[in-house]
CSV table of C-alpha atoms in Angstrom, one decimal:
chain,number,residue,atom,x,y,z
G,1,MET,CA,-41.8,-10.6,-118.0
G,2,HIS,CA,-43.8,-7.6,-119.0
G,3,GLY,CA,-46.2,-5.5,-116.9
G,4,PRO,CA,-47.7,-2.1,-116.2
G,5,ILE,CA,-45.4,0.8,-117.1
G,6,GLY,CA,-44.6,3.7,-114.9
G,7,ILE,CA,-47.0,6.6,-114.6
G,8,SER,CA,-44.4,9.4,-114.4
G,9,GLN,CA,-42.0,10.9,-116.9
G,10,ARG,CA,-39.7,12.4,-114.3
G,11,ASN,CA,-36.8,10.6,-112.6
G,12,PRO,CA,-38.2,7.5,-110.9
G,13,ILE,CA,-36.3,8.2,-107.7
G,14,LEU,CA,-38.0,11.6,-107.5
G,15,SER,CA,-41.4,10.0,-108.3
G,16,ILE,CA,-40.9,7.4,-105.6
G,17,PHE,CA,-40.0,10.1,-103.1
G,18,PHE,CA,-43.1,12.1,-104.0
G,19,ILE,CA,-45.4,9.1,-103.8
G,20,LEU,CA,-44.0,8.0,-100.4
G,21,CYS,CA,-44.3,11.5,-99.0
G,22,MET,CA,-47.8,11.9,-100.3
G,23,ALA,CA,-48.9,8.6,-98.8
G,24,PHE,CA,-47.4,9.4,-95.5
G,25,ILE,CA,-48.7,12.9,-95.2
G,26,GLY,CA,-52.1,11.9,-96.6
G,27,PHE,CA,-52.7,8.9,-94.4
G,28,ILE,CA,-50.9,9.9,-91.2
G,29,ILE,CA,-51.8,13.7,-91.1
G,30,ILE,CA,-54.4,15.0,-93.5
G,31,GLY,CA,-56.6,12.0,-93.7
G,32,PRO,CA,-57.0,11.6,-89.9
G,33,ILE,CA,-57.7,15.3,-89.5
G,34,VAL,CA,-60.5,15.1,-92.0
G,35,GLY,CA,-61.7,11.9,-90.4
G,36,PHE,CA,-61.7,13.5,-87.0
G,37,LEU,CA,-63.9,16.3,-88.2
G,38,PHE,CA,-66.3,13.9,-89.9
G,39,SER,CA,-66.5,11.7,-86.8
G,40,LEU,CA,-67.5,14.5,-84.4
G,41,PRO,CA,-71.2,14.3,-85.1
G,42,PHE,CA,-71.2,10.7,-84.0
G,43,TYR,CA,-69.9,11.5,-80.5
G,44,GLU,CA,-72.4,12.9,-78.0
G,45,GLY,CA,-69.8,14.4,-75.6
G,46,THR,CA,-67.8,17.6,-75.9
G,47,LEU,CA,-64.9,18.2,-78.3
G,48,MET,CA,-62.5,18.3,-75.3
G,49,GLU,CA,-63.7,14.9,-74.1
G,50,PHE,CA,-63.5,13.4,-77.5
G,51,SER,CA,-59.9,14.7,-78.1
G,52,GLU,CA,-58.8,13.2,-74.8
G,53,LYS,CA,-60.5,9.8,-75.2
G,54,ILE,CA,-59.3,9.4,-78.8
G,55,THR,CA,-55.8,8.8,-77.6
G,56,THR,CA,-56.9,5.6,-75.9
G,57,PRO,CA,-60.1,4.6,-77.8
G,58,THR,CA,-60.2,1.0,-76.8
G,59,GLN,CA,-61.1,2.0,-73.3
G,60,TYR,CA,-64.3,3.6,-74.5
G,61,PRO,CA,-66.8,1.4,-76.4
G,62,GLU,CA,-68.8,4.4,-77.4
G,63,LEU,CA,-65.9,5.5,-79.5
G,64,ARG,CA,-66.0,2.5,-81.8
G,65,LEU,CA,-68.2,4.1,-84.5
G,66,PRO,CA,-66.4,7.5,-84.5
G,67,VAL,CA,-63.0,5.9,-84.7
G,68,LEU,CA,-64.1,3.6,-87.5
G,69,ILE,CA,-65.4,6.6,-89.4
G,70,MET,CA,-62.1,8.4,-88.7
G,71,GLN,CA,-60.1,5.4,-89.9
G,72,GLY,CA,-62.3,5.2,-93.0
G,73,PHE,CA,-61.8,8.8,-93.9
G,74,ALA,CA,-58.0,8.5,-93.3
G,75,THR,CA,-57.9,5.8,-95.9
G,76,LEU,CA,-60.4,7.5,-98.3
G,77,VAL,CA,-58.6,10.9,-98.2
G,78,GLY,CA,-55.0,9.8,-97.6
G,79,LEU,CA,-54.8,6.8,-100.0
G,80,ILE,CA,-57.5,7.4,-102.6
G,81,LEU,CA,-58.4,11.1,-103.0
G,82,ILE,CA,-55.0,12.6,-102.5
G,83,PRO,CA,-53.2,10.1,-104.7
G,84,GLY,CA,-55.9,10.6,-107.3
G,85,LEU,CA,-55.3,14.4,-107.2
G,86,TYR,CA,-51.6,13.8,-107.4
G,87,LEU,CA,-51.9,11.8,-110.6
G,88,TYR,CA,-54.2,14.3,-112.1
G,89,ALA,CA,-52.4,17.5,-111.1
G,90,MET,CA,-48.7,16.4,-111.0
G,91,GLU,CA,-48.6,13.6,-113.6
G,92,ARG,CA,-51.3,14.8,-115.9
G,93,THR,CA,-52.8,11.3,-115.7
G,94,ASN,CA,-56.5,10.4,-115.3
G,95,PRO,CA,-56.4,8.1,-112.2
G,96,LEU,CA,-59.4,6.2,-113.6
G,97,LEU,CA,-57.2,4.9,-116.4
G,98,LEU,CA,-55.5,2.6,-113.8
G,99,VAL,CA,-58.8,0.8,-113.3
G,100,SER,CA,-60.2,1.2,-116.8
G,101,LYS,CA,-59.7,-2.4,-117.8
G,102,LYS,CA,-62.5,-4.9,-117.0
G,103,ALA,CA,-61.6,-7.7,-114.7
G,104,PRO,CA,-62.1,-11.1,-116.5
G,105,ALA,CA,-64.5,-13.0,-114.2
G,106,ALA,CA,-62.5,-16.3,-114.5
G,107,LEU,CA,-59.3,-14.6,-113.5
G,108,ALA,CA,-61.0,-12.7,-110.7
G,109,LEU,CA,-62.3,-16.0,-109.3
G,110,VAL,CA,-58.9,-17.6,-109.5
G,111,ALA,CA,-57.3,-14.6,-107.8
G,112,THR,CA,-60.0,-14.9,-105.1
G,113,LEU,CA,-59.4,-18.7,-104.5
G,114,ALA,CA,-55.6,-18.2,-104.6
G,115,THR,CA,-55.8,-15.5,-101.9
G,116,ILE,CA,-57.8,-17.8,-99.7
G,117,ALA,CA,-55.5,-20.7,-100.3
G,118,PHE,CA,-52.5,-18.5,-99.5
G,119,MET,CA,-53.9,-17.9,-96.0
G,120,GLY,CA,-53.1,-21.5,-95.1
G,121,THR,CA,-49.5,-21.1,-96.4
G,122,ASN,CA,-49.0,-17.8,-94.8
G,123,SER,CA,-50.2,-19.0,-91.4
G,124,VAL,CA,-46.7,-20.6,-91.0
G,125,PHE,CA,-45.0,-17.3,-91.5
G,126,ILE,CA,-47.5,-15.5,-89.3
G,127,GLU,CA,-46.7,-17.9,-86.4
G,128,TRP,CA,-43.0,-17.6,-87.0
G,129,ASN,CA,-43.0,-13.8,-87.2
G,130,THR,CA,-45.3,-13.3,-84.2
G,131,ASN,CA,-42.9,-15.4,-82.0
G,132,PHE,CA,-39.7,-13.8,-83.3
G,133,ILE,CA,-37.2,-13.0,-80.6
G,134,PHE,CA,-34.7,-10.2,-81.0
G,135,PRO,CA,-31.1,-10.6,-80.1
G,136,ASP,CA,-29.9,-8.7,-76.9
G,137,PHE,CA,-28.5,-5.8,-78.8
G,138,LEU,CA,-31.9,-5.1,-80.4
G,139,LYS,CA,-33.8,-5.7,-77.2
G,140,ASP,CA,-35.1,-2.1,-76.9
G,141,PHE,CA,-36.3,-2.1,-80.4
G,142,GLY,CA,-38.0,-5.5,-79.8
G,143,THR,CA,-39.8,-4.1,-76.8
G,144,TRP,CA,-41.0,-1.1,-78.7
G,145,ALA,CA,-42.1,-3.3,-81.7
G,146,ARG,CA,-44.0,-5.7,-79.3
G,147,GLU,CA,-45.8,-2.7,-77.7
G,148,ARG,CA,-46.8,-1.5,-81.2
G,149,GLU,CA,-48.0,-5.0,-82.1
G,150,ASP,CA,-50.0,-5.4,-78.9
G,151,LEU,CA,-51.6,-2.0,-79.5
G,152,ALA,CA,-52.5,-2.9,-83.1
G,153,ALA,CA,-54.0,-6.2,-81.9
G,154,GLU,CA,-56.1,-4.3,-79.4
G,155,LEU,CA,-57.3,-1.9,-82.0
G,156,THR,CA,-58.1,-4.7,-84.4
G,157,LYS,CA,-60.2,-6.4,-81.7
G,158,PHE,CA,-61.9,-3.1,-81.0
G,159,PHE,CA,-62.7,-2.5,-84.7
G,160,THR,CA,-63.9,-6.1,-85.2
G,161,THR,CA,-66.4,-6.4,-82.3
G,162,PHE,CA,-69.6,-6.5,-84.3
G,163,ASN,CA,-72.9,-6.3,-82.4
G,164,THR,CA,-75.2,-5.7,-85.4
G,165,THR,CA,-75.2,-6.4,-89.1
G,166,GLY,CA,-74.7,-2.7,-89.6
G,167,ASP,CA,-71.5,-2.9,-87.6
G,168,LEU,CA,-70.3,-5.7,-89.9
G,169,VAL,CA,-71.1,-3.8,-93.1
G,170,LEU,CA,-69.3,-0.7,-91.8
G,171,GLY,CA,-66.4,-2.9,-90.8
G,172,LEU,CA,-66.2,-4.4,-94.2
G,173,VAL,CA,-66.1,-1.0,-95.8
G,174,VAL,CA,-63.5,0.5,-93.5
G,175,ILE,CA,-61.3,-2.6,-93.0
G,176,ALA,CA,-61.6,-4.3,-96.4
G,177,LEU,CA,-63.0,-2.2,-99.2
G,178,LEU,CA,-61.2,1.2,-98.7
G,179,PRO,CA,-57.8,-0.3,-97.9
G,180,ALA,CA,-58.1,-2.7,-101.0
G,181,ILE,CA,-58.7,0.3,-103.2
G,182,GLY,CA,-56.3,2.8,-101.6
G,183,GLU,CA,-53.3,0.6,-100.8
G,184,GLU,CA,-53.4,-1.1,-104.1
G,185,LEU,CA,-53.6,2.2,-105.9
G,186,VAL,CA,-50.6,3.6,-104.1
G,187,PHE,CA,-48.3,0.5,-103.7
G,188,ARG,CA,-49.1,-1.5,-106.8
G,189,GLY,CA,-50.6,1.1,-109.2
G,190,MET,CA,-48.2,3.9,-108.5
G,191,LEU,CA,-45.1,2.8,-106.5
G,192,GLN,CA,-44.4,-0.6,-108.1
G,193,PRO,CA,-44.2,0.7,-111.7
G,194,GLU,CA,-41.7,3.4,-110.6
G,195,PHE,CA,-39.5,0.8,-109.0
G,196,TYR,CA,-39.6,-1.1,-112.2
G,197,ARG,CA,-38.6,2.0,-114.1
G,198,LEU,CA,-35.7,2.3,-111.7
G,199,SER,CA,-34.5,-1.3,-111.6
G,200,GLY,CA,-35.7,-2.7,-115.0
G,201,ASN,CA,-36.8,-5.9,-113.2
G,202,HIS,CA,-40.3,-6.8,-112.3
G,203,HIS,CA,-39.3,-9.1,-109.5
G,204,THR,CA,-37.2,-6.4,-107.8
G,205,ALA,CA,-40.1,-3.9,-108.2
G,206,ILE,CA,-42.6,-6.3,-106.7
G,207,TRP,CA,-40.6,-7.3,-103.7
G,208,ILE,CA,-39.4,-3.8,-102.8
G,209,SER,CA,-43.0,-2.5,-103.1
G,210,ALA,CA,-44.2,-5.4,-101.0
G,211,PHE,CA,-41.6,-4.6,-98.3
G,212,ILE,CA,-42.6,-0.9,-98.2
G,213,PHE,CA,-46.3,-1.9,-98.2
G,214,SER,CA,-45.7,-4.1,-95.1
G,215,ALA,CA,-43.4,-1.6,-93.4
G,216,PHE,CA,-46.1,1.1,-93.9
G,217,HIS,CA,-48.3,-0.7,-91.5
G,218,MET,CA,-45.7,-0.2,-88.7
G,219,GLN,CA,-46.2,-3.8,-87.3
G,220,PHE,CA,-42.8,-5.6,-87.3
G,221,PHE,CA,-44.3,-8.9,-86.0
G,222,GLY,CA,-46.4,-9.1,-89.1
G,223,LEU,CA,-43.8,-7.7,-91.5
G,224,VAL,CA,-42.9,-11.0,-93.3
G,225,PRO,CA,-46.4,-12.4,-93.9
G,226,ARG,CA,-47.7,-9.0,-94.9
G,227,MET,CA,-44.8,-8.6,-97.3
G,228,LEU,CA,-45.5,-12.0,-98.8
G,229,LEU,CA,-49.1,-10.9,-99.3
G,230,GLY,CA,-47.9,-7.7,-100.9
G,231,ALA,CA,-45.8,-9.8,-103.3
G,232,LEU,CA,-48.8,-11.9,-104.2
G,233,PHE,CA,-50.7,-8.8,-105.1
G,234,GLY,CA,-47.7,-7.5,-107.1
G,235,TYR,CA,-47.5,-10.6,-109.2
G,236,LEU,CA,-51.3,-10.6,-109.8
G,237,TYR,CA,-50.9,-7.0,-111.1
G,238,VAL,CA,-47.8,-7.7,-113.3
G,239,TRP,CA,-49.1,-10.9,-114.8
G,240,SER,CA,-52.6,-9.5,-115.6
G,241,GLY,CA,-51.7,-5.9,-116.2
G,242,ASN,CA,-55.0,-5.1,-114.5
G,243,LEU,CA,-55.1,-3.3,-111.1
G,244,TRP,CA,-58.5,-4.8,-110.4
G,245,MET,CA,-56.8,-8.1,-109.7
G,246,PRO,CA,-54.8,-7.1,-106.7
G,247,MET,CA,-57.6,-4.9,-105.5
G,248,ILE,CA,-60.0,-7.9,-105.6
G,249,ALA,CA,-57.4,-10.1,-103.9
G,250,HIS,CA,-56.8,-7.5,-101.2
G,251,PHE,CA,-60.5,-7.1,-100.6
G,252,VAL,CA,-60.9,-10.9,-100.4
G,253,ASN,CA,-58.1,-11.3,-97.9
G,254,ASN,CA,-59.4,-8.6,-95.6
G,255,SER,CA,-63.1,-9.3,-95.9
G,256,PHE,CA,-62.6,-13.0,-95.5
G,257,SER,CA,-60.8,-12.4,-92.2
G,258,VAL,CA,-63.5,-10.0,-91.0
G,259,LEU,CA,-66.3,-12.4,-91.9
G,260,MET,CA,-64.5,-15.3,-90.2
G,261,ILE,CA,-64.1,-13.1,-87.0
G,262,TYR,CA,-67.8,-12.3,-87.1
G,263,LEU,CA,-68.8,-15.9,-87.4
G,264,PHE,CA,-66.4,-16.9,-84.6
G,265,GLN,CA,-67.9,-14.2,-82.4
G,266,LYS,CA,-71.4,-15.6,-83.1
G,267,GLY,CA,-70.3,-19.1,-82.2
G,268,ILE,CA,-71.0,-20.4,-85.7
G,269,ILE,CA,-67.4,-21.5,-86.4
G,270,SER,CA,-64.6,-22.5,-84.1
G,271,ILE,CA,-61.7,-21.1,-86.2
G,272,ASP,CA,-60.2,-18.1,-84.6
G,273,MET,CA,-58.7,-15.9,-87.3
G,274,GLU,CA,-57.1,-13.6,-84.7
G,275,SER,CA,-54.9,-16.5,-83.5
G,276,ALA,CA,-51.3,-16.5,-84.6
G,277,GLU,CA,-51.1,-20.3,-84.5
G,278,ALA,CA,-50.2,-21.9,-87.8
G,279,ALA,CA,-52.7,-24.3,-89.5
G,280,PRO,CA,-51.9,-28.0,-89.2
G,281,TRP,CA,-49.2,-29.2,-91.6
G,282,PRO,CA,-51.5,-31.3,-93.7
G,283,VAL,CA,-53.7,-28.2,-94.2
G,284,VAL,CA,-50.7,-26.0,-94.9
G,285,ILE,CA,-49.4,-28.5,-97.6
G,286,GLY,CA,-52.8,-28.9,-99.2
G,287,PHE,CA,-53.4,-25.2,-99.3
G,288,THR,CA,-49.9,-24.5,-100.7
G,289,LEU,CA,-50.4,-27.0,-103.5
G,290,ALA,CA,-53.8,-25.5,-104.3
G,291,PHE,CA,-52.2,-22.0,-104.2
G,292,ALA,CA,-49.4,-23.0,-106.6
G,293,ALA,CA,-51.9,-24.6,-109.0
G,294,LEU,CA,-54.1,-21.6,-109.0
G,295,MET,CA,-51.3,-19.1,-109.5
G,296,TYR,CA,-50.0,-21.2,-112.4
G,297,TYR,CA,-53.4,-21.1,-114.0
G,298,PHE,CA,-53.6,-17.3,-113.4
G,299,TYR,CA,-50.2,-16.8,-114.9
G,300,THR,CA,-50.8,-18.9,-118.1
G,301,HIS,CA,-54.3,-17.6,-118.7
G,302,SER,CA,-53.2,-14.0,-118.1
G,303,LYS,CA,-50.7,-14.5,-121.0
G,304,THR,CA,-53.5,-15.9,-123.2
G,305,GLN,CA,-55.8,-13.0,-122.5
G,306,ASN,CA,-53.1,-10.4,-122.4
G,307,PRO,CA,-50.3,-11.3,-124.9
G,308,ASN,CA,-48.2,-8.3,-123.9
G,309,GLN,CA,-48.2,-9.3,-120.3
G,310,ALA,CA,-46.1,-11.8,-118.5
């Protein structure tokens, strides 16, 4: 099984440490600060009012646009620009080389369909993980994790309340496009190859990167399904040797959910994507078989188009 090589010449443990620190500082600290500054023109009140309200944004509908802009810049700066500068300055690597390969249209379509099919499979894990009950000795952690999950759900609903087409477009950019580029750049393009250099095993690298990718979101009750999704993206990258593949799949996953939520809000469809309930078993089985067939096609045709890949 062959795939993308590491981007660093230094010790992989040191590279992993630098990448994780960069992602954390960039997305949690620097990105939000930049986003806060850029969101100020979109709030009509005082700076003091904005600073106070931003701690509980879901209580103030007028903050939806500023907070979306803030979130967008947090991703743009923290997971795209800063990692790009890191590659250029610290690794002497042109970050554009990671996306220099063209994405074969047929494989991109298969990756798209496989991602949609996997939603049916993953719904089982979403329901299980959402309803997970901690043992008594972890009760305090479970309470904290549930509070974090409820807050994340509240913010998601806040972000995905679309009143206009413009709201929908902005939501797609912030919720789907920017995370697809930034998170795949960091977790698949940078981190996963370093874990491969460390372990010498692509499966190990894929699953460790997927776990960190999921843990990075700080939502325990979505840890397993998000980790499985990260593993899917990881295999798409290793098999194709093309970072566009997980980026496209990631965008499809997020944008499909956003569009389905929008259509549900408009009363056009009756499927609630925000529900944690698993799909009916016949649907799960059918989608799983379709997913397996699509991934097999992707794997075999990636080998044909990229002989040096898995």
